[in-house]
XYZ file of C-alpha atoms in Angstrom:
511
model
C 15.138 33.018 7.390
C 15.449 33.445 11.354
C 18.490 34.694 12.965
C 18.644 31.801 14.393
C 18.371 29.507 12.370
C 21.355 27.394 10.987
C 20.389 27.652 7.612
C 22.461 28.630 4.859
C 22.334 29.507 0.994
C 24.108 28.074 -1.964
C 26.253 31.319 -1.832
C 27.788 31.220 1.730
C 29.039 27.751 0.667
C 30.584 28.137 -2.517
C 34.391 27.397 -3.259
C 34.471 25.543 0.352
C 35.119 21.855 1.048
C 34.494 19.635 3.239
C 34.644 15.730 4.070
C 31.015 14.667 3.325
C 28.405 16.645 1.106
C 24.988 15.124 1.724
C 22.413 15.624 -0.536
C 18.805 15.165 1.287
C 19.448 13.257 4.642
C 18.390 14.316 8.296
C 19.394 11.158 10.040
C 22.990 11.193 8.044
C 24.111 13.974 8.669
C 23.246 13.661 12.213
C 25.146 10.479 12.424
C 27.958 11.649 10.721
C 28.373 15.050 12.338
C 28.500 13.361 15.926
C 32.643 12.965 15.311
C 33.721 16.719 15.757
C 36.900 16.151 13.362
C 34.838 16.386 10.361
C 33.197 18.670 8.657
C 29.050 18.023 6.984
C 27.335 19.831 4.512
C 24.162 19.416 3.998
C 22.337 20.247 1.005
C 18.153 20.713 0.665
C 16.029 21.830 -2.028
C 13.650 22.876 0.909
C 13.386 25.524 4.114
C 13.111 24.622 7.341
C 9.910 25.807 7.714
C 8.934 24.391 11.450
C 5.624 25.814 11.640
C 2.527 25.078 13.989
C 0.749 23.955 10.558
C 3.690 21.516 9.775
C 3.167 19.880 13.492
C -0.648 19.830 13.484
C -1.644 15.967 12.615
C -4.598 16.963 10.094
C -3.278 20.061 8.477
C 0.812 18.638 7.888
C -0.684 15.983 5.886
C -2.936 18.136 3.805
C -1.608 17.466 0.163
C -3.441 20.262 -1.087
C -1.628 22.830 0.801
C 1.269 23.032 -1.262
C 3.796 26.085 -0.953
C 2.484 26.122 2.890
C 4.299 22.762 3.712
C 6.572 22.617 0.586
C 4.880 20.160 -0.679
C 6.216 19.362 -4.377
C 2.959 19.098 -6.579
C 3.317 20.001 -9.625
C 4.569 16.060 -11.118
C 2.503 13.524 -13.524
C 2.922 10.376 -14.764
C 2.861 9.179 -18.132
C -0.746 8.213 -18.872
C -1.306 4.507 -17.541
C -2.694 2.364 -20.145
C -4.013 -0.082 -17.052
C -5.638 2.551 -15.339
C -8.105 3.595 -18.492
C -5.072 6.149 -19.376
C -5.403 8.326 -16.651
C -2.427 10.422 -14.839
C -1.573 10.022 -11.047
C -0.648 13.502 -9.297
C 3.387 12.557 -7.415
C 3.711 14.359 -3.918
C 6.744 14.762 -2.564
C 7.974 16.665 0.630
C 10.887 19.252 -0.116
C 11.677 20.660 3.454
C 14.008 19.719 5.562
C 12.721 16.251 6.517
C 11.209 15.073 3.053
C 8.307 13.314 3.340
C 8.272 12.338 6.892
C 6.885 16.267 7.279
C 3.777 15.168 4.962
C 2.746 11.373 5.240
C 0.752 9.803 7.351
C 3.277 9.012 9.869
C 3.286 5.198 10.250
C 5.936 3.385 11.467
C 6.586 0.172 10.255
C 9.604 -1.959 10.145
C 8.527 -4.331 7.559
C 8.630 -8.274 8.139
C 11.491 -10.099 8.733
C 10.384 -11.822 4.925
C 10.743 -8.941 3.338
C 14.669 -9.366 4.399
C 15.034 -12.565 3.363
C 13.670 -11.671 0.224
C 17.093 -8.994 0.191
C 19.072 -12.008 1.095
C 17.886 -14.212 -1.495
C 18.858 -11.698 -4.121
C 22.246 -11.108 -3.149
C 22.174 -8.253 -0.574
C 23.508 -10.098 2.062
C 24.501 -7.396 4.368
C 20.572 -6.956 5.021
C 19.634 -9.704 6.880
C 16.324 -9.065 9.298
C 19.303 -9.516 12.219
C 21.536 -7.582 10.831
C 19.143 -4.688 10.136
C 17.048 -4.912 13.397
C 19.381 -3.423 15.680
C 19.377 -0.214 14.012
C 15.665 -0.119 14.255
C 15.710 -0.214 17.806
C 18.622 2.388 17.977
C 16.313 4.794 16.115
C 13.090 4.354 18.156
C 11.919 5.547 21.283
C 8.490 2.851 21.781
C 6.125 4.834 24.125
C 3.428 2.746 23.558
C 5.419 -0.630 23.932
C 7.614 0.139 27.242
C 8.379 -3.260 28.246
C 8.704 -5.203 24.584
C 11.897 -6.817 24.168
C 12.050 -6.545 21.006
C 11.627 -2.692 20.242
C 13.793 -0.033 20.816
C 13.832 2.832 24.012
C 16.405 5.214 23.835
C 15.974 6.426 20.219
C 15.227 10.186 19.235
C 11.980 9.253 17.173
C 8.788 8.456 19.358
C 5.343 6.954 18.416
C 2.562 6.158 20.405
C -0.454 3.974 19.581
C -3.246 5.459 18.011
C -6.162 7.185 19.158
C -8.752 4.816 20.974
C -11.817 4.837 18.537
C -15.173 3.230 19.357
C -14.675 1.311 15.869
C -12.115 -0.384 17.469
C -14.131 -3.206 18.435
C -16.490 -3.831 15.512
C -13.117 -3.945 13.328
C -12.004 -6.506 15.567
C -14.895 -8.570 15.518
C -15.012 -8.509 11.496
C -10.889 -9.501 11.426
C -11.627 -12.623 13.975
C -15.146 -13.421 12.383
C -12.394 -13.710 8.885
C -10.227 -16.097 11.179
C -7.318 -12.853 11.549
C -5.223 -13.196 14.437
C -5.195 -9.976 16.624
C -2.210 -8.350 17.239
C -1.144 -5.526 19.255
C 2.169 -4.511 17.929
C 2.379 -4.850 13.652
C 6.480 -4.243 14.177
C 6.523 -7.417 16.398
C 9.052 -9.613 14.572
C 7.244 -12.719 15.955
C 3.703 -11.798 14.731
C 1.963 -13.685 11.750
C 2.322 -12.227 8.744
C -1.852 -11.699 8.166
C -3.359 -10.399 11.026
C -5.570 -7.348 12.394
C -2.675 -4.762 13.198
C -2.598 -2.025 15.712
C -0.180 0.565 13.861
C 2.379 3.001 15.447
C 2.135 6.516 14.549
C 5.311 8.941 14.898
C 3.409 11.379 17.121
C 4.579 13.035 20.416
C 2.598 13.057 23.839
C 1.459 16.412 22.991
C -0.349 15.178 19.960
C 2.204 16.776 17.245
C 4.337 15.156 14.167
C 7.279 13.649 14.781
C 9.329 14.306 12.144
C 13.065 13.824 10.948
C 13.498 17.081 11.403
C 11.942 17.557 15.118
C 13.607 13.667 15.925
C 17.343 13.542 14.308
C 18.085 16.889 12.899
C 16.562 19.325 15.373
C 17.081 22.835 15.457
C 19.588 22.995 18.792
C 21.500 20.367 17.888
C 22.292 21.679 14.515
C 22.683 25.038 15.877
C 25.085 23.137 18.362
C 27.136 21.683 15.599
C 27.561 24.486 13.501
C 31.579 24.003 13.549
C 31.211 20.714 11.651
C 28.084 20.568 10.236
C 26.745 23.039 7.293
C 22.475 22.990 6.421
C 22.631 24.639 2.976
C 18.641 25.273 1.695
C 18.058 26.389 -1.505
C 19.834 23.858 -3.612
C 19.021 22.901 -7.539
C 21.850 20.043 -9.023
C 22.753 21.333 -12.155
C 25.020 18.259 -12.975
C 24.473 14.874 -14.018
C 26.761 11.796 -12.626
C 24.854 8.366 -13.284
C 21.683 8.297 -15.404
C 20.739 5.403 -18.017
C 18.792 5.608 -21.194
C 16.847 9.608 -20.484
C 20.734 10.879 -20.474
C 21.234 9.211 -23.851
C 17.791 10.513 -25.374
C 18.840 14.498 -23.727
C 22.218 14.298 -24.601
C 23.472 14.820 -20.903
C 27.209 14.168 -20.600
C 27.785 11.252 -18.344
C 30.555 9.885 -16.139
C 29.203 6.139 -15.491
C 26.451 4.930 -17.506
C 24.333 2.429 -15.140
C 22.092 1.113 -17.106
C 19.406 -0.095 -14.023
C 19.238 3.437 -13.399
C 15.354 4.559 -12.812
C 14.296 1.300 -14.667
C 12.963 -0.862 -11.689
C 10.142 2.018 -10.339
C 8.167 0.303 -8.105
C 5.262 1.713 -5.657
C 2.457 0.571 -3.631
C -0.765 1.668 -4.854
C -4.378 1.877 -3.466
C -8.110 1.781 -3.867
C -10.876 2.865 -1.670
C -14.144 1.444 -0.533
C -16.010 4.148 2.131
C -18.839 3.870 4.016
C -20.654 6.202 5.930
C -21.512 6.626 9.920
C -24.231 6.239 11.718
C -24.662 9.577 13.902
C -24.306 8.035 17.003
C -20.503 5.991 16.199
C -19.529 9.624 14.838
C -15.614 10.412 16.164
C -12.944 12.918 15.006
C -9.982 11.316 16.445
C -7.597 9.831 13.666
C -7.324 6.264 14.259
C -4.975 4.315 11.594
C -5.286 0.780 12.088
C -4.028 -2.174 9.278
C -5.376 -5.158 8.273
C -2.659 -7.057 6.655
C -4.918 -9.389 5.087
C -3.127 -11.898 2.390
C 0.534 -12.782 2.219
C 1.901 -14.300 -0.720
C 1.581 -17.740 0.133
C -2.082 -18.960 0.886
C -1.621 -22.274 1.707
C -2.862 -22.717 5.429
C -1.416 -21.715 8.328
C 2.493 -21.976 7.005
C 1.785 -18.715 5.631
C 1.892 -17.171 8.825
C 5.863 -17.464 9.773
C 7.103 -13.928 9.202
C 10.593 -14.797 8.759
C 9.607 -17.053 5.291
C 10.830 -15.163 2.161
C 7.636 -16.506 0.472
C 4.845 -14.898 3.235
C 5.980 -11.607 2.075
C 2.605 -9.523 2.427
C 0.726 -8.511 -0.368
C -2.283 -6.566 0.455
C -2.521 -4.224 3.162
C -6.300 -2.839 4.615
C -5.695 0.482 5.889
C -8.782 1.209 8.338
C -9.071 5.094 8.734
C -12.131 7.504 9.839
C -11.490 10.170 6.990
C -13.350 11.167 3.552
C -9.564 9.809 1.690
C -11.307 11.234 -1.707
C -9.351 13.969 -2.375
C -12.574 15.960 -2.481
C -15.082 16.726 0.161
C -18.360 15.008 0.731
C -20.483 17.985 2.247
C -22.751 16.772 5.029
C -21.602 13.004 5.436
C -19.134 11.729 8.288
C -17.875 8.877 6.244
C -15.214 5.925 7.271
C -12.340 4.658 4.645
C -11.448 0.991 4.093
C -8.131 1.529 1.754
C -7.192 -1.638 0.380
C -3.334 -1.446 -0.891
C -1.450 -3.501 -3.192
C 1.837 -3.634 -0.804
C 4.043 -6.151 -3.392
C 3.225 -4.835 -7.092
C 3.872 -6.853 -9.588
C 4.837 -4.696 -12.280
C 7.526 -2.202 -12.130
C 8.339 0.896 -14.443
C 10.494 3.806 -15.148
C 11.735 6.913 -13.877
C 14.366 8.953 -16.244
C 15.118 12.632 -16.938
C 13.227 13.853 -19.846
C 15.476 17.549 -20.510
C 18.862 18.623 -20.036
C 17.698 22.027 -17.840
C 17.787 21.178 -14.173
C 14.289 21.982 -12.917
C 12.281 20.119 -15.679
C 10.263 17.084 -13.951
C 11.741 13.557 -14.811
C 9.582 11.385 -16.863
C 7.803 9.420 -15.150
C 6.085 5.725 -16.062
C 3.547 4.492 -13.177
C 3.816 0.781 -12.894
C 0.155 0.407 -12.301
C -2.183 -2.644 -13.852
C 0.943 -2.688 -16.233
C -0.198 -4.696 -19.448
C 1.651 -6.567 -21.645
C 2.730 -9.134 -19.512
C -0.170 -11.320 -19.108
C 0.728 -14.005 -16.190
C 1.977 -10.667 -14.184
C -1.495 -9.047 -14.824
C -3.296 -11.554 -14.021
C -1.422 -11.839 -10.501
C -2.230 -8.191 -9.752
C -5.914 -8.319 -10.744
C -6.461 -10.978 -8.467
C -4.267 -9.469 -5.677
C -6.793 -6.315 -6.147
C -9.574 -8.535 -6.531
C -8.781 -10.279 -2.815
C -8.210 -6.823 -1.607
C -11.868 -5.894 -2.940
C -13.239 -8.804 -1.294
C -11.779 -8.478 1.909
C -12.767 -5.058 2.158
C -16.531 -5.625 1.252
C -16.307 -8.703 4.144
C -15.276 -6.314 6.496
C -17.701 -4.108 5.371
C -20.495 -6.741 6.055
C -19.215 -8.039 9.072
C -19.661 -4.758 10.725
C -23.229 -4.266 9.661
C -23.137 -1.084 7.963
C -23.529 -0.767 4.203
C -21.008 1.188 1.706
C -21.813 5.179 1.516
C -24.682 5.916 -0.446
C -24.739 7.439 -4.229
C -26.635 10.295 -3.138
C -22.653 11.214 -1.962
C -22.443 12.178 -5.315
C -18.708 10.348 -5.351
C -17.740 6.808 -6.704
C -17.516 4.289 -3.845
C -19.060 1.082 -5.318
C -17.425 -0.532 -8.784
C -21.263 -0.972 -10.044
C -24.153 1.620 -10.118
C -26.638 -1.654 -10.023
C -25.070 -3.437 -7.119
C -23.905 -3.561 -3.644
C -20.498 -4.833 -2.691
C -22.011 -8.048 -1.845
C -22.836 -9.209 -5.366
C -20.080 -7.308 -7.777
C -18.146 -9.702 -9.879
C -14.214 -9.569 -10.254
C -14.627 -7.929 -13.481
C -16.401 -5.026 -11.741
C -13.867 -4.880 -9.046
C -11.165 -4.810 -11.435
C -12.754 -2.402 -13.511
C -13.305 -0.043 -10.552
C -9.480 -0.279 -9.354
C -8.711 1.181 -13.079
C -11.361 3.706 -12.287
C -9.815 5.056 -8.555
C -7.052 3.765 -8.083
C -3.833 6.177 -6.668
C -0.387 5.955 -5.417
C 1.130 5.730 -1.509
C 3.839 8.110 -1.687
C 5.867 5.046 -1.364
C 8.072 5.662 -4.794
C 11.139 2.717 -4.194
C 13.512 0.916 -6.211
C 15.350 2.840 -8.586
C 18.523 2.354 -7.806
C 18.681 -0.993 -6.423
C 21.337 -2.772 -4.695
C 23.140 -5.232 -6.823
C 26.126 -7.326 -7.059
C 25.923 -6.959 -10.839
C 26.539 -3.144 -12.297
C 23.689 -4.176 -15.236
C 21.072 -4.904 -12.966
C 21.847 -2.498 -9.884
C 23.575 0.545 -8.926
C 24.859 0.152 -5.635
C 26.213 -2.055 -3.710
C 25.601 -4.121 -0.269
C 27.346 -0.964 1.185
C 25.473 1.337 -0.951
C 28.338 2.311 -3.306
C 27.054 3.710 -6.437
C 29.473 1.158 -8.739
C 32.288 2.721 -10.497
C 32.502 5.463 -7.885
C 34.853 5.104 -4.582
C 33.317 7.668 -2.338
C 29.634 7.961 -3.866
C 26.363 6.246 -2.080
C 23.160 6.292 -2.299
C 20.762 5.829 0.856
C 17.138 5.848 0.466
C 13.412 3.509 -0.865
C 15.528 3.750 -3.903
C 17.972 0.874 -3.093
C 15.552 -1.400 -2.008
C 15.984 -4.153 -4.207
C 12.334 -5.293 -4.256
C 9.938 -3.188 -2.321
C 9.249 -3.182 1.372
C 5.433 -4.629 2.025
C 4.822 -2.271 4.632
C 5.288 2.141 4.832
C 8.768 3.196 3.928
C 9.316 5.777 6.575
C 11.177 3.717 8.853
C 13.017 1.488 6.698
C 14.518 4.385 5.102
C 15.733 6.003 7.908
C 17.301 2.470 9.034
C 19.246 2.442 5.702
C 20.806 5.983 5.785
C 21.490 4.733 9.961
C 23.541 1.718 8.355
C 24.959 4.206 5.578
C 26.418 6.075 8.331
C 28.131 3.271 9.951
C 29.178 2.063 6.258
C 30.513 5.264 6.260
C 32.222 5.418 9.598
C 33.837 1.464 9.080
C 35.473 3.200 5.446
C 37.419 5.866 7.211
C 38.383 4.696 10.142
C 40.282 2.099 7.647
C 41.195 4.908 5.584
C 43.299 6.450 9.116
C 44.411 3.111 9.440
C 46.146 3.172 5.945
C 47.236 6.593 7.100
C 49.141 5.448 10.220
C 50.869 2.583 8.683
C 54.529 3.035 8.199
């Protein structure tokens, strides 16, 4: 640990109190520490760690790199009957930061649908209005200095991406498709399907912008070391709310919430690659999205973002990288990653021992069987995806990467994207497909104690002074990358927070 650093160990903290004990949250305990009459600790399984590796674009997001950018793993799901019983590998990011110090860094609101959506179940607290604000209080848009709508005096920054000579054959496929064009994919205004020009939480020097180079930086938590504690190093040991995997381990339990881990929900993705000529070879990372179906296809109606039922359901990530997992000597290849951004199964997450460092058990919610007329929804969703993919494909004039890769690309041996069937397609996602790092819903907000655990003002129910403030409260999940939603909730958790005792010294005061 540096001398300078504000860290702390479990030790240095034990047998003190304090008004708020955070448990994994850069942007809360920045917004709570800013009133110097109370007192913050912060607990993280993870170091600090700042290192030139964990700034670097390419090498922070190298999975594979493990202890190097505390990069959690060593988790598996349950085998996935819909995915020919294979296991997905579960990353997570355990510094300071969480997994803004290992994703890709994209920063997307969501659609104002997606909101409604909240609204419609009950959460009324989360309008798009209501939540919007706190967006713009948490950006800083470089690359949109003059949009009304986004925010410019926020500590975390993005730019544009990287100009890429792609660029323009991608936008010729998307119009040749009939995709609007749009500059700004965080533009509440925008149609819901469209060719997307993403943000990407990087600095004007080129490095990761993280949560904890943006809201928890070193100075200012070396500034508020009166009132606000970083404790590293930290395990639970103790259970509070679980549901049925504290029954089965005989954990003792204070509140039994019963929606507990039983609504898992992720985005999950497939990959179709193709590989570049010599002469449209570039190294520069340049993530663009093609949104390209929303929920309702029924003409252009399905283009007003603020219409519960255009949430967006498959999302074209566009990115010049090999996004196998394994390397493809000797081939500059170019990744269309079609994602399935409003799964329609979910799943479970639950705690399979009563020792503190086993890994939960964990059910994937991928090509879930069983339920046929949800099946059938996401095989065509992936189907669409496919399709759109292989158009793209087409439309630029380059075919799919050849077999003499030596790595799956196509869903049939015998044919060519142009001519595979939906069986094939389907057959292939089962083959390839992954998870986005995107885990959500697991303890969703709910009116109802059976079917949620926290409230509009993310009380955990049955507890006064207990929330919850992360993808895990989403009650359905976001059809875009969680990054920035998550850090709006724990901004609005804060305030929650704030509203509580300031009526709490109110109470105080009264004769």
């Amino acid at each position: 640990m540096c001398p300078t650093s504000p860290e702390r160990n479990p030790a240095d903290v034990n047998g003190k109190t304090y008004d708020y004990v955070i448990v994994g949250g850069c942007v809360l305990a920045s917004r709570l520490s800013q009133d110097p009459l109370v007192s913050v600790l912060l607990h993280e399984k993870g170091r600090v760690q700042d290192s030139i590796t964990s700034r670097i674009l390419l090498t922070s997001q190298n999975l594979g790199m493990g202890e190097g950018l505390q990069v959690q793993d060593t988790r598996w799901t349950e085998t996935m009957p819909g995915a020919n019983g294979r296991q997905n590998q579960l990353y997570g990011g355990e510094s300071i930061g969480g997994g803004s110090r290992i994703i890709a860094m994209f920063w997307t609101r969501g659609s104002p649908a997606d909101f409604a959506s909240w609204v419609e179940m009950g959460s009324y607290d989360w309008s798009w209005d209501k939540s919007e604000l706190y967006f713009r209080k948490l950006e800083s848009a470089v690359a949109h200095p003059k949009a009304r709508f986004r925010g410019h005096d926020g500590d975390h920054s993005f730019l544009i991406s990287f100009p890429f000579q792609w660029n323009s054959f991608l936008e010729k496929a998307a119009r040749k498709v009939g995709l609007p064009i749009d500059k700004d994919c965080n533009d509440p205004d925008a149609p819901v399907m469209g060719y997307f020009h993403l943000n990407v939480a990087t600095s004007s020097r080129g490095e990761r912008v993280s949560e904890i180079t943006a809201i928890l930086k070193q100075g200012l938590a070396i500034q508020r070391q009166d009132r606000l504690t970083v404790c590293t190093g930290v395990v639970a040991s103790r259970l509070e709310v679980d549901s049925r995997g504290s029954l089965v381990t005989g954990v003792e339990l204070i509140k039994e919430l019963p929606a507990v881990g039983a609504t898992f929900s992720d985005h999950y993705s497939f990959l179709i690659m193709l590989e570049l000529p010599k002469k449209r070879r570039c190294i520069f990372w340049n993530p663009l999205g093609v949104v390209v179906k929303a929920r309702e296809a029924d003409g252009t109606g399905n283009l007003d973002a603020s219409n519960s039922r255009n949430t967006r359901e498959v999302e074209i990530m566009l990115m010049p990288i090999n996004t196998l997992g394994r390397g493809a000597p000797g081939h500059c290849v170019f990744s269309f990653y079609p994602t399935l951004v409003q799964p329609h199964g979910k799943d479970r997450i639950e705690i399979s021992s009563r020792d503190p460092l086993a890994h939960p058990r964990i059910t994937y919610p991928m090509n879930k069987p069983g339920i046929l007329k949800e099946y059938e929804k996401m095989a065509r969703t992936d189907c669409d995806g496919g399709r759109m993919g292989t158009l793209a494909l087409t439309t630029t004039g380059i075919e799919a990467a050849p077999e003499k890769m030596h790595v799956e690309v196509k869903p049939s041996k015998n044919k060519s994207w142009r001519d595979v069937t939906d069986d094939e397609i389907d057959n292939y996602v089962r083959r390839v497909a992954h998870i986005s790092l995107h885990y959500s819903c697991t303890c969703p907000m709910s009116n109802d104690d059976k079917t949620g655990v926290v409230d509009r003002r993310l009380l955990v129910h049955g507890f006064k002074n207990l929330r919850i403030a992360d993808a895990s409260v989403c009650p359905k999940i976001m059809s875009g990358h969680t990054m920035a939603p998550v850090m709006m909730v724990a901004a609005r958790c804060a305030d929650f927070i704030k509203e509580m005792w300031q009526l709490d010294i109110s109470d105080d005061l009264d004769p």
